[in-house]
Short mmCIF file of C-alpha atoms in Angstrom, two decimals:
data_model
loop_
_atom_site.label_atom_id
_atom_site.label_comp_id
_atom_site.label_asym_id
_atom_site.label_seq_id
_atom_site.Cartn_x
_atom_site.Cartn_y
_atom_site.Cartn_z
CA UNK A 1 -56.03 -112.07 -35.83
CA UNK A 2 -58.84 -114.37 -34.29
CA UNK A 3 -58.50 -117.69 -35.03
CA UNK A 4 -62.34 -118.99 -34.99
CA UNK A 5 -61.46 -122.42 -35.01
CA UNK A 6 -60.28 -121.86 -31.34
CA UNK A 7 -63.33 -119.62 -30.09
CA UNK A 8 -65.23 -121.52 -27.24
CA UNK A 9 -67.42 -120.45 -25.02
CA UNK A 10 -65.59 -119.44 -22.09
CA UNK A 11 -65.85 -116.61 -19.54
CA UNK A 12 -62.77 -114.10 -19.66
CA UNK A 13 -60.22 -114.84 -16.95
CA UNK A 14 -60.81 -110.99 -16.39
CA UNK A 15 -63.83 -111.69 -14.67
CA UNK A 16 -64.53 -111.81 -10.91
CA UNK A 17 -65.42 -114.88 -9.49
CA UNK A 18 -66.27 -116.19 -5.75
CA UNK A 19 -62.88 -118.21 -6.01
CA UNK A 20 -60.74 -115.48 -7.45
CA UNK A 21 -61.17 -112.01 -5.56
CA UNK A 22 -61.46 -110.36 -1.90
CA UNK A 23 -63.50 -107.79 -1.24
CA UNK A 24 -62.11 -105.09 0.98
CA UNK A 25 -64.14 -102.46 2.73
CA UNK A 26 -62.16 -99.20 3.96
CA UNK A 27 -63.55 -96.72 6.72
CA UNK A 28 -67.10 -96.93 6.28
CA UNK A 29 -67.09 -94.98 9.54
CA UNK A 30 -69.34 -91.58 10.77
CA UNK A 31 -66.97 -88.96 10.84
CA UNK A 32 -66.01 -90.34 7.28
CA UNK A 33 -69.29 -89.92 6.18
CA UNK A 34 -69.71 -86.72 7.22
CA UNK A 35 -67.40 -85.28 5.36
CA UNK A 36 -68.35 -87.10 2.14
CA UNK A 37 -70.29 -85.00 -0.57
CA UNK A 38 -69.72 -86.52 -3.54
CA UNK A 39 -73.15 -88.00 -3.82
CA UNK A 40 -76.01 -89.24 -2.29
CA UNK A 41 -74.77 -90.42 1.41
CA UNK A 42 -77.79 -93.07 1.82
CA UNK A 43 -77.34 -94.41 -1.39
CA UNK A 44 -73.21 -94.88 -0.85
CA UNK A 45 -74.57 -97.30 2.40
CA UNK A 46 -77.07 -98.76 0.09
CA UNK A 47 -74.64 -99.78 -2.09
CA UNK A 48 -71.98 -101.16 0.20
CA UNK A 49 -74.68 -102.91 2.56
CA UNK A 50 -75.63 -104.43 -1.30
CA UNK A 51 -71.42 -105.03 -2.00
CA UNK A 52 -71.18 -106.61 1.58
CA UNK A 53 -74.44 -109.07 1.23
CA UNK A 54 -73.02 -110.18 -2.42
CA UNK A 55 -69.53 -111.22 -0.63
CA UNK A 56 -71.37 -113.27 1.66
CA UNK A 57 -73.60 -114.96 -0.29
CA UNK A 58 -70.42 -116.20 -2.30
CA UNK A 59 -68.09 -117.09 0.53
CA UNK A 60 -65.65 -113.98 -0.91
CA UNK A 61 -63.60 -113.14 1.80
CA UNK A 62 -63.80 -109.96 3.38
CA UNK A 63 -61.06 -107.55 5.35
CA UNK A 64 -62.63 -104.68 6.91
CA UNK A 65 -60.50 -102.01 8.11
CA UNK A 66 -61.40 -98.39 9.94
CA UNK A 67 -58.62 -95.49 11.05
CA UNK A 68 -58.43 -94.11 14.01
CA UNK A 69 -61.89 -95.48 15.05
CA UNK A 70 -62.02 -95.06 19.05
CA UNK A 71 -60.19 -91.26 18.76
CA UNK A 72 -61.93 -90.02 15.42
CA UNK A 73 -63.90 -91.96 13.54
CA UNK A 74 -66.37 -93.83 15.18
CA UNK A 75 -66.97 -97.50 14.57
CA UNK A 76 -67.42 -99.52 11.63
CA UNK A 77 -70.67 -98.64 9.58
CA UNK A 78 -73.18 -100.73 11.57
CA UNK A 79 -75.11 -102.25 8.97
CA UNK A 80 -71.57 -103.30 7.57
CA UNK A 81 -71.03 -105.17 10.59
CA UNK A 82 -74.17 -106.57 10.71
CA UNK A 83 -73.71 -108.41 7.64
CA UNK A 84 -70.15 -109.77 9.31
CA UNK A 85 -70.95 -110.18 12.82
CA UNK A 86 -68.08 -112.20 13.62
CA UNK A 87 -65.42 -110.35 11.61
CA UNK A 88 -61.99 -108.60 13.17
CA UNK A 89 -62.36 -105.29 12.01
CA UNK A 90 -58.35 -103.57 11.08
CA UNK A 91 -57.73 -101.06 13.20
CA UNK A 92 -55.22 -98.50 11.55
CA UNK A 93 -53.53 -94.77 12.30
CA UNK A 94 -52.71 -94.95 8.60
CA UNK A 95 -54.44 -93.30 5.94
CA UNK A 96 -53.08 -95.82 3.55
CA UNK A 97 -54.47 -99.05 4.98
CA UNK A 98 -51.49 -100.27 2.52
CA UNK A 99 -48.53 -98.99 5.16
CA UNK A 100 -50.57 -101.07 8.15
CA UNK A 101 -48.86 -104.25 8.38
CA UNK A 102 -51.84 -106.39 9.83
CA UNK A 103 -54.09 -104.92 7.32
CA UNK A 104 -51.75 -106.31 4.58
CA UNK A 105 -51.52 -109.91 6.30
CA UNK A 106 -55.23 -109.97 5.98
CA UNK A 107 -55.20 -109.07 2.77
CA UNK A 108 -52.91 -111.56 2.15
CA UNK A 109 -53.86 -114.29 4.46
CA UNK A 110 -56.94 -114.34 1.28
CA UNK A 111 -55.04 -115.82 -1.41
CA UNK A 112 -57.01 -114.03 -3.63
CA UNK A 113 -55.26 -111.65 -7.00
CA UNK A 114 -58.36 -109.71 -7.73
CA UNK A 115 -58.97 -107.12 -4.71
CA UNK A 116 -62.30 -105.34 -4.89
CA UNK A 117 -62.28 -102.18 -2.81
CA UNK A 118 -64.73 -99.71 -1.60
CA UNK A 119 -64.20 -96.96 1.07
CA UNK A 120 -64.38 -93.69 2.34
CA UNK A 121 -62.81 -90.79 1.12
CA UNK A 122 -62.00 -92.24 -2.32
CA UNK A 123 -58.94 -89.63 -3.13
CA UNK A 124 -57.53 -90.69 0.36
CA UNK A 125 -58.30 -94.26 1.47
CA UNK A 126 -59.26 -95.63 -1.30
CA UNK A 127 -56.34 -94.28 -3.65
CA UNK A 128 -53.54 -94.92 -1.67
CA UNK A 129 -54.11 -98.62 -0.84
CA UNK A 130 -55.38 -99.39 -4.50
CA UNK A 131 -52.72 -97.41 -6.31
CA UNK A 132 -49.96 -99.29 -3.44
CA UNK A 133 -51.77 -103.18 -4.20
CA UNK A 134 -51.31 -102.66 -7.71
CA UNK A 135 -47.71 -101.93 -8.12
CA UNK A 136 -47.25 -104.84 -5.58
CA UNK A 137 -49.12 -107.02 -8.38
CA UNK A 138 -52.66 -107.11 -7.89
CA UNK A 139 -55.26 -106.87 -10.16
CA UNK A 140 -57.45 -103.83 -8.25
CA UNK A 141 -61.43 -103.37 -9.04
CA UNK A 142 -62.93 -100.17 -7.61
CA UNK A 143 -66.35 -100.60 -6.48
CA UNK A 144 -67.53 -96.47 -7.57
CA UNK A 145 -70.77 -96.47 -5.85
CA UNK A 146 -70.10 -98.10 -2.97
CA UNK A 147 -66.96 -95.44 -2.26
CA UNK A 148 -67.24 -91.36 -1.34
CA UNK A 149 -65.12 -88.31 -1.59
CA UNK A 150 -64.92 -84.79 -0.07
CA UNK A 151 -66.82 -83.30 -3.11
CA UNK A 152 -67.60 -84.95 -6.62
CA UNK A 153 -64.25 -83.89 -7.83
CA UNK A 154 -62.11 -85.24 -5.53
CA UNK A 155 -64.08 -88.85 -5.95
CA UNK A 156 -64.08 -88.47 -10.17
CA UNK A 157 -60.25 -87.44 -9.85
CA UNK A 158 -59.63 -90.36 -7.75
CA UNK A 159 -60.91 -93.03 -9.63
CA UNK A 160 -59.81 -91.76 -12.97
CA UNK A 161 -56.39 -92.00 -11.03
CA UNK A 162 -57.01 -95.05 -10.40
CA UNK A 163 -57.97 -96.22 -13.42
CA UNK A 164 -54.57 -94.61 -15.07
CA UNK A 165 -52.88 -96.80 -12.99
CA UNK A 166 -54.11 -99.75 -14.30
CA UNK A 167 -57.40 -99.92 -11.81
CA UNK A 168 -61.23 -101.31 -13.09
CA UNK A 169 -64.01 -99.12 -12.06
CA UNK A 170 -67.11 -101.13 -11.23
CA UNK A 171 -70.48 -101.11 -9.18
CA UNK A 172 -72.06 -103.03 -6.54
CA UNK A 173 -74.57 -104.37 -8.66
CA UNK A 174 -71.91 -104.93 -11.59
CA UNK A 175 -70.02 -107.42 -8.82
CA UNK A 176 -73.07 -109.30 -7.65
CA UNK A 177 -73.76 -110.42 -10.85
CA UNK A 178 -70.81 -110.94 -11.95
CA UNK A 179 -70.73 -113.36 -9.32
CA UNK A 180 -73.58 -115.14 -10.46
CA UNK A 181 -73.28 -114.89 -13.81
CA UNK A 182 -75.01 -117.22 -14.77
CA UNK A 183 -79.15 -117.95 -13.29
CA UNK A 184 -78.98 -121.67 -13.80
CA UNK A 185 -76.52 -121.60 -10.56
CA UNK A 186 -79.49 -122.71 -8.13
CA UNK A 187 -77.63 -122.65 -5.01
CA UNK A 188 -76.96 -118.96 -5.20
CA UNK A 189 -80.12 -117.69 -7.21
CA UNK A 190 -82.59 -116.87 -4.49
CA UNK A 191 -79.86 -115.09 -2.18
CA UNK A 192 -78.82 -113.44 -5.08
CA UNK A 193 -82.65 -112.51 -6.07
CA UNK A 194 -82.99 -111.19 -2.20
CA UNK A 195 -80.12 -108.63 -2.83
CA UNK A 196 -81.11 -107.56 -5.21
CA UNK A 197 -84.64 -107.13 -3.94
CA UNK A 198 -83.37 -105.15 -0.90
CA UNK A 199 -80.64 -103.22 -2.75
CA UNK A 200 -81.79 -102.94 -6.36
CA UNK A 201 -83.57 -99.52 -6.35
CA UNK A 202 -85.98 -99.84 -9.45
CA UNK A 203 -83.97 -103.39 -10.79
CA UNK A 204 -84.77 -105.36 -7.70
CA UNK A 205 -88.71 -103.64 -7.29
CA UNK A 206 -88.94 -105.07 -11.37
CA UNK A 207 -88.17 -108.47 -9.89
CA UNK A 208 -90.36 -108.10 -6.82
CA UNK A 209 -92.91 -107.60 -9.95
CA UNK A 210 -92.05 -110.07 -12.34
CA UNK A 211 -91.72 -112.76 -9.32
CA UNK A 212 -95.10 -111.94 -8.18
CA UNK A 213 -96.64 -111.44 -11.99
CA UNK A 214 -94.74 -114.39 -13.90
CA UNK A 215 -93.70 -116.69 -11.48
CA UNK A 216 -90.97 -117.14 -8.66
CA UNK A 217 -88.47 -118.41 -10.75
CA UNK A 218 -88.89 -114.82 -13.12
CA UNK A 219 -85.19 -113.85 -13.49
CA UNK A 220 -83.98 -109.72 -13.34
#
């Protein structure tokens, strides 16, 4: 039972913050995409171009990792590596980017619990890693929109997979503000408003509007 006298107002340790997590990003390469056809192949690069600017404009850190990227393929997604110019990229033969050692140092070179992870094929490279991180202790958040599978089973079976095993499905969007959380944080509300502006879809052309209609400091 609740005790009221003890009810504050306090955000849920549950939530992701820029001190907390690590967001990793998991063969966002060609030949990956080409075989994905669970959804909307534009909007998956939308949405992880949106989960990679939201990283950055918190200071989250970031491991990318591609397999078999000078044999099969291809490089990293470039727009990913756009946003992280200076960033090693993990080079694997692993499907599980779990069994690569130096993609687990990175991962733990971090410090970060909460891993946020988004690749390509969810029911291959995404699974295996997440399902592997979590039974190893950490706290896994699946970014759904920012990931692709072979067909729209194979990504719906994955993630509720996932989620059975203890996994939190989430969006791109869904981190970014998370992140935020709160509009009175100045030094992150403009960035923030930019993402969203670029990434949004309908949400950031609304702010584009109410910025221009109401005022700059109009808030999504």
């Amino acid at each position: 039972m609740t005790d009221i006298a003890k009810v504050t107002a306090a955000p849920s340790p549950d939530l992701l913050t820029p001190d907390n997590c690590a967001v990793l990003f998991v063969d966002h390469q060609p030949q990956m995409f080409f075989g994905t056809g669970s959804g909307d192949r534009t909007a998956i690069i939308n949405s992880t171009v949106g989960l990679a600017k939201a990283a950055k404009t918190f200071d989250v850190p970031v491991v990318l990792s591609t397999v078999a990227a000078e044999s099969f393929s291809g490089p990293i997604l470039p727009q990913l590596a756009d946003v992280f110019p200076d960033q090693e990229i993990v080079d694997r033969t692993s499907m599980n980017a779990w069994e690569d050692a130096a993609f687990v140092e990175a991962v733990k070179a971090t410090a970060r619990k909460k891993i946020v992870i988004a690749g390509l094929w969810t029911e291959v490279c995404v699974v295996l890693p997440a399902l592997s991180a979590l039974t190893q202790g950490y706290e896994v958040y699946v970014v759904t929109d920012a990931s692709g599978g072979v067909s729209p089973q194979a990504h719906e079976h994955a993630v509720q997979r996932m989620i059975q095993a203890g996994a939190v499905p989430v969006t791109w969007l869904q981190v970014l503000l998370e992140l935020q959380r709160d509009w009175a944080r100045t030094e992150t509300y403009v960035p923030v408003t930019e993402v969203v502006k670029q990434h949004g879809g309908a949400y950031g052309l609304g702010l584009v509007y109410a910025q221009a209609v109401i005022g700059a400091d109009a808030v999504g």
